[in-house]
Amino acid sequence: MKSMHRAPLISSSSSSSSSSTNSFVSRLLLLLTLLPVSLACLAFILQWRGGGLADPASASITSSTSVPGVVGGSGSDLNHEVFPGMETVSSVSPKAHQSSSSDCSNLARSSSPSFPYYGDWKFGVDSNLKPKICITTSTSAGLDQILPWMFYHKVLGVSTFFLFVEGKAATPSISKVLESIPGVKVIYRTKELEEKQAKSRIWNETWLSSFFYKPCNYELFVKQSLNMEMAIVMARDAGMDWILHLDTDELIYPAGAREYSLRRLLLDVPPNVDMVIFPNYESSVERDDIKDPFTEVSMFKKNYDHLPKDTYFGMYKEATRNNPNYFLTYGNGKSVARVQDHLRPNGAHRWHNYMKTPNEIKLEEAAVLHYTYAKFSDLTSRRDRCGCKPTKEDVKRCFMLDFDRSAFIIASTATEDEMISWYREHVVWGDKEVKMKLLRKGILTRIYSPMVVIQALKESGVFSSVVSSASSNLSKKQLLASMNKSNSSSESIPSKDKESQGISARHLLGTESAVPPLSPPGMEQARLVTED
């Protein structure tokens, strides 16, 4: 009886234990099921509220999109380079900034790139924006060079341009387009202009006198100085804060600024500084068939001021390649001046002041990119603009720098094949081993930002829009044809004897001379620099 009574008790206890185990397992399974579902819901809510995160797969596809006209090299990946200030802004909401460090081609497609001055081709700039910057130039180039040069600097924040034009640039098909662009003042080299400049105080002073009455480059240097003097007056009347003299084969590279902006760069300059010097980098072409330097050249030789002295002099022979100097042409950069009373030019590369010694600084990162002899046709175009004899003695009358003299003689005496051979030997960087060595040392450098900006402007239709807007006075077909013509047809500048105009004797107002285009330090200066 006792044994029969205990059996059900044992069975009941076992059943209870089994039920408890089953309940635990069920709860665990429920928990494991609900946890991922909850996490998925949370992720959905976060994504919905935060606007979503970029899909890495799509980002990699975007970054692999190439930018037309951009040349890579030396192991650099252009598609992954970040260009300051070039992030695009979402067209859905102006407040939702979506940065894309790799797809620079979006500049051409985005309705609102974050360049502060990029809208339609007119680049309307807020009149209250400070500082106000103007550029003055003397040019005989065509639209194919002037428009990319001008609108690139509009992107950087330049609002006003004073263009002193002659030759090809002064022809109706080109000048009418330039006149139609907001912020552009076109000044023609007329008889009235020459008579007005003949009365300039510059002709009665000594600082520019050593350049008077000489042909070719010397004449151009004097003409640039006279034009700069007039531009100062126009800049002051227009309420400009800064003025810069720049040739149409030069681009400002605002490295070191918080955004890709010359305005931002100058905004950070202390108020007691009168002038800012931009050391120049020189284009180093890698082919002999360059047609559009602004979008085809990415390699530049750094300025002496931006290199360690040991590196500069230690690699001087390899960097010079048996040319007369480290740079083919000038090496003393360009300067931008604060518009103020008594400002005057000091040659095409510097500014000065009649009443004081200006306080100037030299930038440690920003530079002027000089595209010199970037096209093979530059050899003959320089030759065609100058009537000097191709002898070692006569070229000294015409050109200030040794390489210009050598290039003029070659272009005037050699055959086409001989010129190409000379150009490849002295200008084109064809030796990959030497090129890579100088890139590693930092003497040569890759700079892609300008070519990306200009290519984007071209693809967005800025240049064609400018031409189309001016077609009311001239046929669109004629204007577009003028853009495709080479610069070699530029008219030569006739020399004029200023002495015949009865100019009075010059006053001795100091012994300083205008700053000419100067070559970088040579090896004969290495010992002096090292001792210092």
Coordinates of C-alpha atoms in Angstrom, one line a residue:
M1 CA 0.0 0.0 0.0
K2 CA 2.8 2.4 0.9
S3 CA 4.7 1.7 -2.3
M4 CA 1.6 2.2 -4.4
H5 CA 1.0 5.5 -2.8
R6 CA 4.5 7.0 -3.5
A7 CA 4.6 6.2 -7.2
P8 CA 2.1 9.0 -8.2
L9 CA 4.1 11.5 -6.1
I10 CA 7.3 10.7 -8.0
S11 CA 5.5 11.0 -11.3
S12 CA 4.0 14.3 -10.4
S13 CA 7.4 15.8 -9.4
S14 CA 9.0 14.7 -12.7
S15 CA 6.2 16.2 -14.7
S16 CA 6.6 19.5 -12.9
S17 CA 10.3 19.7 -13.6
S18 CA 9.8 18.9 -17.2
S19 CA 7.2 21.7 -17.6
S20 CA 9.5 24.2 -15.9
T21 CA 12.3 23.3 -18.4
N22 CA 10.0 23.7 -21.3
S23 CA 8.8 27.1 -20.1
F24 CA 12.4 28.3 -19.8
V25 CA 13.3 27.2 -23.3
S26 CA 10.2 28.8 -24.7
R27 CA 11.1 32.1 -23.1
L28 CA 14.7 31.9 -24.3
L29 CA 13.5 31.3 -27.8
L30 CA 11.1 34.2 -27.6
L31 CA 13.8 36.5 -26.3
L32 CA 16.2 35.4 -29.1
T33 CA 13.5 36.1 -31.6
L34 CA 12.5 39.5 -30.3
L35 CA 16.0 40.8 -29.9
P36 CA 17.0 41.0 -33.6
V37 CA 13.5 42.2 -34.5
S38 CA 13.9 45.0 -32.0
L39 CA 17.3 45.9 -33.2
A40 CA 16.1 46.0 -36.8
C41 CA 13.2 48.3 -35.8
L42 CA 15.6 50.6 -33.9
A43 CA 17.9 50.8 -36.9
F44 CA 14.9 51.6 -39.2
I45 CA 13.8 54.4 -36.8
L46 CA 17.4 55.9 -36.6
Q47 CA 17.8 55.8 -40.3
W48 CA 14.4 57.4 -40.9
R49 CA 15.1 60.2 -38.4
G50 CA 18.7 60.8 -39.5
G51 CA 18.1 60.9 -43.2
G52 CA 20.1 57.8 -43.9
L53 CA 23.7 57.0 -44.2
A54 CA 25.6 56.6 -47.4
D55 CA 25.8 53.1 -48.7
P56 CA 29.5 52.2 -48.8
A57 CA 29.0 50.2 -52.0
S58 CA 27.4 53.2 -53.8
A59 CA 30.0 55.5 -52.4
S60 CA 32.8 53.4 -53.8
I61 CA 31.0 53.4 -57.2
T62 CA 30.7 57.2 -57.0
S63 CA 34.4 57.6 -56.1
S64 CA 35.5 55.5 -59.0
T65 CA 33.8 57.9 -61.5
S66 CA 36.6 59.7 -63.3
V67 CA 36.7 63.4 -64.0
P68 CA 37.1 64.1 -67.7
G69 CA 40.3 65.8 -68.6
V70 CA 42.1 65.0 -65.3
V71 CA 45.4 63.3 -65.5
G72 CA 46.7 61.1 -62.6
G73 CA 50.2 60.2 -61.8
S74 CA 53.0 59.3 -59.4
G75 CA 50.7 56.9 -57.6
S76 CA 48.2 59.6 -56.7
D77 CA 44.5 58.8 -56.9
L78 CA 42.8 62.0 -58.0
N79 CA 39.3 60.4 -57.4
H80 CA 40.0 60.2 -53.7
E81 CA 41.6 63.6 -53.2
V82 CA 39.7 66.1 -51.1
F83 CA 39.6 69.6 -52.5
P84 CA 38.8 72.2 -49.8
G85 CA 35.5 74.0 -50.3
M86 CA 34.5 71.7 -53.2
E87 CA 31.8 69.7 -51.3
T88 CA 28.4 69.8 -53.0
V89 CA 25.2 70.8 -51.3
S90 CA 22.0 68.8 -51.5
S91 CA 19.5 70.2 -53.9
V92 CA 16.7 69.0 -51.7
S93 CA 17.5 71.0 -48.7
P94 CA 20.0 73.9 -48.6
K95 CA 20.7 73.0 -44.9
A96 CA 21.5 69.4 -45.4
H97 CA 25.1 69.4 -46.5
Q98 CA 26.2 66.1 -47.8
S99 CA 30.0 66.0 -48.3
S100 CA 31.5 64.0 -51.1
S101 CA 35.2 63.9 -50.9
S102 CA 35.7 62.0 -54.1
D103 CA 33.1 62.9 -56.7
C104 CA 34.4 66.3 -57.8
S105 CA 32.6 65.9 -61.1
N106 CA 29.4 66.8 -59.1
L107 CA 30.5 70.4 -59.5
A108 CA 29.2 70.2 -63.0
R109 CA 25.9 68.6 -62.1
S110 CA 24.9 69.9 -58.6
S111 CA 22.5 72.8 -58.6
S112 CA 24.2 74.4 -55.7
P113 CA 27.9 73.6 -55.2
S114 CA 29.5 75.0 -52.0
F115 CA 31.8 77.3 -53.9
P116 CA 30.4 80.5 -52.4
Y117 CA 30.4 82.4 -55.7
Y118 CA 29.1 79.6 -58.1
G119 CA 25.6 80.0 -59.3
D120 CA 24.8 80.7 -62.9
W121 CA 27.5 81.9 -65.2
K122 CA 27.1 85.5 -64.1
F123 CA 28.5 84.6 -60.6
G124 CA 26.5 87.2 -58.8
V125 CA 28.5 88.2 -55.7
D126 CA 26.8 89.8 -52.7
S127 CA 27.8 93.5 -52.7
N128 CA 28.4 93.3 -49.0
L129 CA 30.9 90.5 -49.2
K130 CA 34.3 91.4 -48.0
P131 CA 37.0 91.7 -49.0
K132 CA 36.4 92.9 -52.6
I133 CA 39.1 91.7 -54.9
C134 CA 40.0 92.8 -58.4
I135 CA 42.5 91.5 -61.0
T136 CA 44.1 93.5 -63.7
T137 CA 45.8 92.1 -66.7
S138 CA 47.2 93.1 -70.1
T139 CA 46.3 90.5 -72.7
S140 CA 46.1 89.7 -76.4
A141 CA 44.8 86.2 -75.9
G142 CA 41.6 84.6 -77.2
L143 CA 38.5 83.4 -75.4
D144 CA 39.8 79.9 -75.2
Q145 CA 42.4 81.2 -72.6
I146 CA 40.7 84.3 -71.1
L147 CA 37.3 82.7 -70.2
P148 CA 38.7 79.7 -68.2
W149 CA 41.2 82.0 -66.5
M150 CA 38.6 84.6 -65.6
F151 CA 35.8 82.2 -64.3
Y152 CA 38.3 80.1 -62.3
H153 CA 39.2 83.3 -60.4
K154 CA 35.5 84.2 -60.1
V155 CA 35.1 80.8 -58.3
L156 CA 37.8 81.9 -55.9
G157 CA 35.9 85.1 -55.1
V158 CA 37.3 87.7 -57.5
S159 CA 34.5 90.1 -58.4
T160 CA 36.1 92.6 -60.8
F161 CA 38.4 92.4 -63.7
F162 CA 40.2 95.2 -65.5
L163 CA 41.2 93.9 -68.9
F164 CA 43.6 96.0 -71.0
V165 CA 43.2 94.3 -74.4
E166 CA 44.9 94.6 -77.7
G167 CA 45.7 92.3 -80.6
K168 CA 43.3 89.3 -80.8
A169 CA 41.6 90.1 -77.5
A170 CA 40.6 93.5 -78.9
T171 CA 38.8 92.1 -82.0
P172 CA 35.0 92.6 -82.0
S173 CA 34.2 88.9 -81.8
I174 CA 36.1 88.6 -78.5
S175 CA 35.8 92.0 -76.9
K176 CA 32.0 92.0 -77.2
V177 CA 31.9 88.7 -75.2
L178 CA 34.2 90.1 -72.5
E179 CA 32.1 93.3 -72.3
S180 CA 29.0 91.3 -71.6
I181 CA 30.3 89.6 -68.5
P182 CA 29.3 91.3 -65.2
G183 CA 32.2 92.8 -63.3
V184 CA 34.5 93.1 -66.3
K185 CA 35.8 96.4 -67.6
V186 CA 37.5 96.2 -71.0
I187 CA 40.1 98.9 -71.8
Y188 CA 41.3 99.2 -75.4
R189 CA 44.8 100.3 -76.4
T190 CA 43.7 103.4 -78.4
K191 CA 45.5 106.5 -79.3
E192 CA 43.7 108.4 -76.5
L193 CA 44.9 105.8 -74.0
E194 CA 48.5 106.1 -75.1
E195 CA 48.3 109.9 -75.0
K196 CA 46.9 109.7 -71.5
Q197 CA 49.5 107.3 -70.3
A198 CA 52.2 109.4 -71.9
K199 CA 51.4 112.0 -69.2
S200 CA 51.7 109.6 -66.4
R201 CA 54.1 110.5 -63.6
I202 CA 55.8 107.2 -64.2
W203 CA 57.6 108.8 -67.2
N204 CA 59.0 111.5 -65.0
E205 CA 60.5 109.1 -62.4
T206 CA 63.5 106.8 -62.3
W207 CA 62.3 103.5 -60.9
L208 CA 61.1 102.2 -64.3
S209 CA 63.5 104.2 -66.5
S210 CA 65.9 101.3 -67.2
F211 CA 63.1 99.5 -69.1
F212 CA 62.2 102.5 -71.4
Y213 CA 62.6 102.5 -75.1
K214 CA 63.4 98.8 -75.5
P215 CA 61.4 96.3 -77.6
C216 CA 59.5 93.1 -76.8
N217 CA 59.5 92.0 -73.2
Y218 CA 60.8 95.4 -72.0
E219 CA 58.1 97.2 -73.8
L220 CA 55.5 94.9 -72.4
F221 CA 56.8 95.3 -68.9
V222 CA 56.5 99.1 -69.2
K223 CA 53.0 98.8 -70.7
Q224 CA 51.9 96.5 -67.8
S225 CA 53.1 99.0 -65.3
L226 CA 51.3 101.9 -67.0
N227 CA 48.1 99.8 -67.1
M228 CA 48.5 98.8 -63.4
E229 CA 48.7 102.5 -62.5
M230 CA 45.4 103.1 -64.2
A231 CA 43.8 100.0 -62.7
I232 CA 44.7 101.3 -59.2
V233 CA 42.5 104.4 -59.8
M234 CA 39.6 102.3 -61.2
A235 CA 39.9 99.9 -58.3
R236 CA 39.7 102.7 -55.8
D237 CA 36.7 104.2 -57.6
A238 CA 35.0 100.7 -57.6
G239 CA 35.5 100.3 -53.8
M240 CA 37.9 97.4 -54.1
D241 CA 39.9 96.2 -51.1
W242 CA 42.7 94.2 -52.9
I243 CA 44.2 94.4 -56.3
L244 CA 46.3 91.7 -58.1
H245 CA 48.1 91.8 -61.4
L246 CA 48.0 88.5 -63.1
D247 CA 48.7 87.3 -66.6
T248 CA 46.2 85.1 -68.4
D249 CA 48.6 82.1 -68.2
E250 CA 48.7 82.3 -64.4
L251 CA 46.2 80.9 -61.8
I252 CA 46.1 81.6 -58.1
Y253 CA 46.3 78.4 -55.9
P254 CA 44.9 79.4 -52.5
A255 CA 46.5 76.5 -50.5
G256 CA 46.3 77.0 -46.8
A257 CA 42.9 78.7 -46.7
R258 CA 40.0 77.1 -44.8
E259 CA 38.1 76.9 -48.1
Y260 CA 39.2 77.0 -51.7
S261 CA 38.9 80.7 -51.8
L262 CA 41.2 83.7 -52.4
R263 CA 38.7 85.8 -50.5
R264 CA 39.0 83.6 -47.4
L265 CA 42.8 83.7 -47.8
L266 CA 42.9 87.5 -47.8
L267 CA 40.3 87.7 -45.1
D268 CA 42.7 86.1 -42.7
V269 CA 45.5 88.6 -43.5
P270 CA 46.3 90.9 -40.5
P271 CA 45.0 94.5 -41.1
N272 CA 48.5 96.0 -40.8
V273 CA 49.8 94.1 -43.9
D274 CA 49.9 96.1 -47.1
M275 CA 51.0 93.4 -49.6
V276 CA 50.9 89.6 -49.8
I277 CA 53.4 87.8 -52.0
F278 CA 52.5 84.6 -53.7
P279 CA 55.5 82.5 -54.7
N280 CA 55.1 81.0 -58.1
Y281 CA 55.1 77.3 -59.2
E282 CA 56.0 76.5 -62.8
S283 CA 54.1 74.1 -65.0
S284 CA 56.1 70.9 -65.8
V285 CA 54.5 69.4 -68.9
E286 CA 54.8 65.6 -69.6
R287 CA 53.8 65.7 -73.3
D288 CA 54.6 67.8 -76.3
D289 CA 51.0 67.9 -77.6
I290 CA 49.3 69.9 -74.8
K291 CA 46.3 71.9 -76.2
D292 CA 44.6 73.1 -73.1
P293 CA 47.2 73.6 -70.2
F294 CA 44.6 74.5 -67.6
T295 CA 42.9 71.1 -67.9
E296 CA 45.8 68.9 -69.0
V297 CA 48.7 69.9 -66.8
S298 CA 48.9 68.6 -63.2
M299 CA 52.6 68.6 -62.4
F300 CA 54.4 71.8 -61.2
K301 CA 57.9 72.6 -60.0
K302 CA 57.8 74.2 -56.5
N303 CA 59.3 77.6 -55.8
Y304 CA 62.6 78.0 -53.9
D305 CA 60.6 79.7 -51.1
H306 CA 58.6 76.5 -50.5
L307 CA 61.5 74.1 -50.4
P308 CA 64.2 73.2 -47.8
K309 CA 67.5 74.8 -48.9
D310 CA 69.3 71.5 -48.8
T311 CA 66.7 69.9 -51.1
Y312 CA 66.7 72.8 -53.6
F313 CA 70.5 73.0 -54.0
G314 CA 71.1 69.3 -53.6
M315 CA 68.7 68.5 -56.5
Y316 CA 69.5 71.6 -58.5
K317 CA 71.2 69.8 -61.4
E318 CA 68.4 67.3 -61.9
A319 CA 65.7 69.9 -61.6
T320 CA 67.4 72.3 -64.0
R321 CA 68.1 69.7 -66.8
N322 CA 70.9 71.8 -68.4
N323 CA 68.6 74.8 -68.8
P324 CA 70.0 78.3 -67.8
N325 CA 68.0 78.4 -64.5
Y326 CA 66.0 76.3 -62.1
F327 CA 62.8 77.8 -63.6
L328 CA 62.4 78.3 -67.3
T329 CA 61.1 81.9 -66.7
Y330 CA 60.6 84.1 -63.7
G331 CA 60.8 82.8 -60.1
N332 CA 59.9 85.9 -57.9
G333 CA 56.2 85.3 -57.8
K334 CA 53.4 87.9 -57.8
S335 CA 51.9 90.1 -55.1
V336 CA 48.5 91.4 -54.2
A337 CA 48.2 94.8 -52.7
R338 CA 45.7 96.4 -50.4
V339 CA 44.0 99.3 -52.2
Q340 CA 45.1 102.5 -50.4
D341 CA 46.3 106.0 -50.9
H342 CA 49.6 106.5 -52.7
L343 CA 49.7 103.0 -54.0
R344 CA 51.7 102.5 -57.2
P345 CA 53.0 99.6 -59.3
N346 CA 56.6 98.4 -58.9
G347 CA 56.8 96.5 -62.2
A348 CA 54.5 93.6 -63.1
H349 CA 55.5 91.5 -60.1
R350 CA 55.2 93.9 -57.2
W351 CA 53.5 97.0 -55.8
H352 CA 54.9 99.9 -53.8
N353 CA 53.8 103.1 -52.1
Y354 CA 54.9 106.7 -52.7
M355 CA 54.7 107.6 -49.1
K356 CA 55.9 104.6 -47.1
T357 CA 57.7 101.3 -47.3
P358 CA 54.9 98.7 -47.5
N359 CA 54.5 96.0 -44.9
E360 CA 54.5 92.7 -46.8
I361 CA 54.3 89.0 -46.0
K362 CA 55.1 86.0 -48.1
L363 CA 52.7 83.0 -48.0
E364 CA 54.0 79.6 -47.0
E365 CA 51.5 77.5 -48.8
A366 CA 49.5 79.4 -51.5
A367 CA 51.1 80.0 -54.9
V368 CA 50.7 81.4 -58.4
L369 CA 50.6 78.5 -60.9
H370 CA 52.5 79.7 -64.0
Y371 CA 51.7 77.8 -67.2
T372 CA 54.8 78.8 -69.1
Y373 CA 55.8 77.2 -72.4
A374 CA 53.1 74.6 -71.7
K375 CA 52.2 74.3 -75.4
F376 CA 54.7 73.7 -78.2
S377 CA 53.1 76.6 -80.1
D378 CA 54.3 79.0 -77.3
L379 CA 57.7 78.9 -79.0
T380 CA 56.5 80.3 -82.2
S381 CA 53.9 82.7 -80.7
R382 CA 56.6 84.4 -78.7
R383 CA 58.8 84.6 -81.9
D384 CA 55.9 86.1 -83.9
R385 CA 55.4 88.9 -81.3
C386 CA 58.9 90.1 -81.4
G387 CA 61.0 91.5 -84.3
C388 CA 64.4 91.1 -82.8
K389 CA 67.3 89.4 -84.7
P390 CA 67.9 85.8 -83.5
T391 CA 71.5 86.5 -82.3
K392 CA 72.9 86.3 -78.8
E393 CA 73.6 90.0 -78.7
D394 CA 70.3 91.3 -80.1
V395 CA 68.1 89.0 -77.9
K396 CA 69.5 90.7 -74.8
R397 CA 67.7 93.9 -76.0
C398 CA 64.4 92.1 -76.2
F399 CA 64.2 89.5 -73.4
M400 CA 65.2 89.7 -69.7
L401 CA 65.5 86.0 -69.0
D402 CA 68.0 83.5 -70.5
F403 CA 65.5 80.8 -71.4
D404 CA 63.3 83.3 -73.3
R405 CA 66.4 84.3 -75.3
S406 CA 67.4 80.7 -76.1
A407 CA 63.8 79.8 -77.1
F408 CA 63.5 82.8 -79.4
I409 CA 66.7 81.9 -81.2
I410 CA 65.6 78.2 -81.7
A411 CA 62.2 79.2 -82.9
S412 CA 63.7 81.7 -85.4
T413 CA 66.5 79.5 -86.8
A414 CA 65.5 75.8 -86.4
T415 CA 63.3 73.6 -88.5
E416 CA 60.0 72.2 -87.2
D417 CA 61.6 68.9 -86.3
E418 CA 64.6 70.6 -84.6
M419 CA 62.2 72.7 -82.6
I420 CA 60.2 69.7 -81.4
S421 CA 63.4 67.9 -80.5
W422 CA 64.6 71.0 -78.5
Y423 CA 61.2 71.4 -76.8
R424 CA 61.2 67.7 -75.7
E425 CA 64.8 68.0 -74.3
H426 CA 64.4 71.3 -72.5
V427 CA 60.7 71.6 -71.6
V428 CA 58.9 68.2 -71.6
W429 CA 59.5 65.9 -68.6
G430 CA 59.9 62.6 -70.4
D431 CA 62.4 60.8 -68.1
K432 CA 60.1 58.9 -65.7
E433 CA 63.0 58.0 -63.3
V434 CA 64.1 61.6 -62.9
K435 CA 60.5 62.7 -62.6
M436 CA 59.6 60.2 -59.9
K437 CA 62.8 61.1 -58.0
L438 CA 61.9 64.8 -57.9
L439 CA 58.3 64.0 -57.0
R440 CA 59.5 62.0 -54.0
K441 CA 61.8 64.8 -53.0
G442 CA 59.0 67.4 -53.2
I443 CA 60.6 69.5 -55.9
L444 CA 57.9 68.5 -58.3
T445 CA 54.3 68.2 -57.0
R446 CA 50.9 67.3 -58.3
I447 CA 48.1 69.9 -58.1
Y448 CA 44.7 68.9 -59.5
S449 CA 42.3 71.4 -58.0
P450 CA 42.5 74.1 -60.9
M451 CA 42.0 71.5 -63.6
V452 CA 39.0 70.0 -61.8
V453 CA 37.4 73.5 -61.3
I454 CA 37.9 74.5 -64.9
Q455 CA 36.8 71.2 -66.3
A456 CA 33.6 71.4 -64.2
L457 CA 32.9 75.0 -65.4
K458 CA 33.3 73.8 -69.0
E459 CA 31.0 70.8 -68.5
S460 CA 28.4 72.9 -66.7
G461 CA 28.1 75.1 -69.8
V462 CA 29.4 78.3 -68.3
F463 CA 31.6 79.3 -71.2
S464 CA 29.1 78.4 -73.9
S465 CA 26.5 80.4 -71.9
V466 CA 28.7 83.5 -71.9
V467 CA 29.2 83.2 -75.7
S468 CA 25.4 82.6 -76.3
S469 CA 24.5 85.6 -74.2
A470 CA 26.7 87.9 -76.4
S471 CA 25.2 86.5 -79.6
S472 CA 22.7 89.3 -79.9
N473 CA 25.3 91.6 -81.4
L474 CA 27.4 89.0 -83.2
S475 CA 26.4 85.6 -84.6
K476 CA 26.9 82.7 -82.3
K477 CA 28.7 80.8 -85.0
Q478 CA 31.3 83.5 -85.4
L479 CA 31.9 83.7 -81.6
L480 CA 32.3 80.0 -81.1
A481 CA 34.8 79.9 -84.1
S482 CA 36.9 82.6 -82.4
M483 CA 37.2 80.4 -79.3
N484 CA 38.8 77.6 -81.3
K485 CA 41.4 79.7 -83.0
S486 CA 44.9 79.4 -81.7
N487 CA 46.6 82.2 -80.0
S488 CA 49.4 82.4 -82.5
S489 CA 47.5 84.9 -84.7
S490 CA 47.8 87.6 -82.0
E491 CA 48.8 90.9 -83.5
S492 CA 52.3 92.2 -82.7
I493 CA 52.5 95.3 -80.6
P494 CA 54.2 98.2 -82.5
S495 CA 56.9 99.9 -80.7
K496 CA 56.4 103.6 -80.1
D497 CA 59.1 106.2 -79.4
K498 CA 58.0 108.0 -76.3
E499 CA 60.8 110.5 -76.6
S500 CA 59.1 112.1 -79.6
Q501 CA 56.1 113.1 -77.5
G502 CA 58.1 115.8 -75.7
I503 CA 58.2 114.2 -72.3
S504 CA 59.9 116.3 -69.7
A505 CA 63.1 115.2 -67.9
R506 CA 62.5 112.7 -65.2
H507 CA 62.8 113.8 -61.6
L508 CA 65.1 111.8 -59.3
L509 CA 62.7 110.4 -56.8
G510 CA 64.8 107.7 -55.3
T511 CA 67.3 105.1 -56.4
E512 CA 65.1 101.9 -56.2
S513 CA 64.2 100.2 -59.5
A514 CA 61.2 98.3 -60.6
V515 CA 61.2 94.6 -59.7
P516 CA 61.6 92.7 -63.0
P517 CA 60.9 89.1 -63.6
L518 CA 63.8 87.4 -61.7
S519 CA 65.2 83.9 -62.0
P520 CA 65.3 81.7 -58.8
P521 CA 68.7 81.4 -56.9
G522 CA 71.4 79.6 -58.9
M523 CA 74.2 77.4 -57.8
E524 CA 76.6 80.3 -57.5
Q525 CA 74.3 81.5 -54.6
A526 CA 74.3 78.1 -52.9
R527 CA 77.5 78.9 -50.8
L528 CA 76.2 82.3 -49.7
V529 CA 72.8 80.8 -48.7
T530 CA 74.5 78.0 -46.8
E531 CA 76.8 80.3 -44.9
D532 CA 73.8 82.5 -43.9

